[in-house]
Amino acid sequence: PAVEDRVPNGKAIADKERADHQEVEEALKQLEGEDPHDPANRPTLLKLATDLQQHITDEEDNLFPALRAVYSEAELRELGDKVRTAKAAAPTRPHPSAPRGELARKTLGPMVGLVDRTRDLLTGRNH
């Protein structure tokens, strides 16, 4: 929403960000439970790595400067706090078929995140 609210051409930029994130989630879901050393997974891993690097570069070179151009330092700090809070409750696993709307993210995201973190704890993931 912060991009859509103030950044010129913000809706198109936000839509591209969402599409990029969806592609990453789909690739991660495809790879979940697979052997990362299996040569059959190499094309998906390479595409994922390339896509992630391009996405990060695009954010650093374009999105972040666009946000800095339209938000004050205090507002950017507040946005950063909101992102950190959302990340703390967000799912830790890919869910590419989950609803994408803002209402769905706000209502279902924390519940799915709790389930994911419970699964992570039980399986020892991220430890």
Coordinates of C-alpha atoms in Angstrom, one line a residue:
P1 CA 0.0 0.0 0.0
A2 CA 2.8 2.5 0.7
V3 CA 4.0 2.1 -2.9
E4 CA 0.5 2.4 -4.3
D5 CA -0.4 5.4 -2.2
R6 CA 2.4 7.8 -3.2
V7 CA 4.9 6.4 -5.7
P8 CA 4.3 7.5 -9.2
N9 CA 3.0 4.5 -11.2
G10 CA 2.7 2.8 -7.8
K11 CA 0.0 0.3 -8.7
A12 CA 2.0 -1.1 -11.6
I13 CA 5.1 -1.3 -9.4
A14 CA 3.2 -3.0 -6.5
D15 CA 1.6 -5.5 -9.0
K16 CA 5.1 -6.4 -10.3
E17 CA 6.4 -6.9 -6.8
R18 CA 3.5 -9.2 -5.9
A19 CA 4.0 -11.1 -9.2
D20 CA 7.7 -11.5 -8.4
H21 CA 6.9 -12.8 -4.9
Q22 CA 4.3 -15.2 -6.3
E23 CA 6.9 -16.7 -8.7
V24 CA 9.4 -17.2 -5.8
E25 CA 6.8 -18.8 -3.7
E26 CA 5.8 -21.2 -6.5
A27 CA 9.5 -22.2 -7.1
L28 CA 10.1 -22.7 -3.3
K29 CA 6.9 -24.8 -3.1
Q30 CA 8.1 -26.9 -6.0
L31 CA 11.5 -27.4 -4.3
E32 CA 10.1 -28.1 -0.8
G33 CA 11.1 -31.5 0.3
E34 CA 13.3 -32.1 -2.8
D35 CA 17.0 -33.0 -2.6
P36 CA 18.9 -29.8 -3.4
H37 CA 21.8 -31.9 -4.8
D38 CA 19.6 -33.7 -7.3
P39 CA 20.6 -32.5 -10.8
A40 CA 17.0 -32.5 -11.9
N41 CA 16.4 -29.6 -9.5
R42 CA 19.3 -27.5 -10.9
P43 CA 17.3 -25.5 -13.5
T44 CA 14.7 -24.5 -10.9
L45 CA 17.4 -23.6 -8.4
L46 CA 19.3 -21.5 -10.9
K47 CA 16.2 -19.7 -12.1
L48 CA 15.2 -19.0 -8.5
A49 CA 18.7 -17.6 -7.7
T50 CA 18.7 -15.5 -10.8
D51 CA 15.1 -14.2 -10.2
L52 CA 15.9 -13.4 -6.6
Q53 CA 19.1 -11.5 -7.5
Q54 CA 17.2 -9.5 -10.2
H55 CA 14.4 -8.7 -7.7
I56 CA 16.8 -7.6 -5.0
T57 CA 18.7 -5.4 -7.5
D58 CA 15.4 -3.9 -8.8
E59 CA 14.3 -3.1 -5.2
E60 CA 17.6 -1.5 -4.3
D61 CA 18.0 0.5 -7.5
N62 CA 14.4 1.5 -8.1
L63 CA 11.8 0.7 -5.4
F64 CA 13.7 2.0 -2.4
P65 CA 14.9 5.2 -4.0
A66 CA 11.3 5.8 -5.2
L67 CA 10.0 5.4 -1.6
R68 CA 12.8 7.7 -0.3
A69 CA 11.7 10.3 -2.8
V70 CA 8.1 10.5 -1.5
Y71 CA 8.4 9.6 2.2
S72 CA 10.1 11.4 5.1
E73 CA 12.8 9.7 7.1
A74 CA 10.3 9.3 10.0
E75 CA 7.7 7.8 7.7
L76 CA 10.3 5.4 6.3
R77 CA 11.2 4.3 9.9
E78 CA 7.5 3.7 10.6
L79 CA 7.1 1.7 7.4
G80 CA 10.2 -0.4 8.4
D81 CA 8.6 -1.1 11.8
K82 CA 5.4 -2.2 10.1
V83 CA 7.4 -4.5 7.8
R84 CA 9.2 -6.0 10.7
T85 CA 6.0 -6.6 12.6
A86 CA 4.4 -8.2 9.6
K87 CA 7.4 -10.5 9.0
A88 CA 7.2 -11.7 12.6
A89 CA 3.7 -13.0 12.0
A90 CA 4.1 -14.0 8.4
P91 CA 4.2 -17.6 7.1
T92 CA 7.7 -19.1 7.0
R93 CA 6.8 -21.5 4.1
P94 CA 5.6 -20.9 0.6
H95 CA 1.9 -20.9 0.1
P96 CA 1.5 -20.1 -3.6
S97 CA -2.2 -21.0 -3.7
A98 CA -3.2 -18.9 -0.7
P99 CA -5.5 -15.9 -1.4
R100 CA -3.5 -12.8 -2.3
G101 CA -5.9 -10.0 -1.3
E102 CA -5.0 -7.6 1.5
L103 CA -7.9 -8.8 3.7
A104 CA -6.8 -12.4 3.3
R105 CA -3.2 -11.6 4.1
K106 CA -4.3 -9.7 7.2
T107 CA -6.7 -12.3 8.5
L108 CA -5.2 -15.6 7.4
G109 CA -1.5 -14.6 7.3
P110 CA -0.9 -14.6 11.1
M111 CA -2.8 -17.9 11.5
V112 CA -0.8 -19.6 8.7
G113 CA 2.4 -18.1 10.1
L114 CA 1.6 -19.6 13.5
V115 CA 1.0 -23.0 11.9
D116 CA 4.3 -22.7 9.9
R117 CA 6.3 -21.7 13.0
T118 CA 4.8 -24.6 14.9
R119 CA 5.8 -27.0 12.0
D120 CA 9.3 -25.4 12.0
L121 CA 9.7 -26.0 15.7
L122 CA 8.5 -29.6 15.5
T123 CA 10.7 -30.4 12.5
G124 CA 13.8 -28.5 13.7
R125 CA 13.7 -26.3 10.7
N126 CA 15.7 -23.0 11.0
H127 CA 17.7 -24.2 13.9

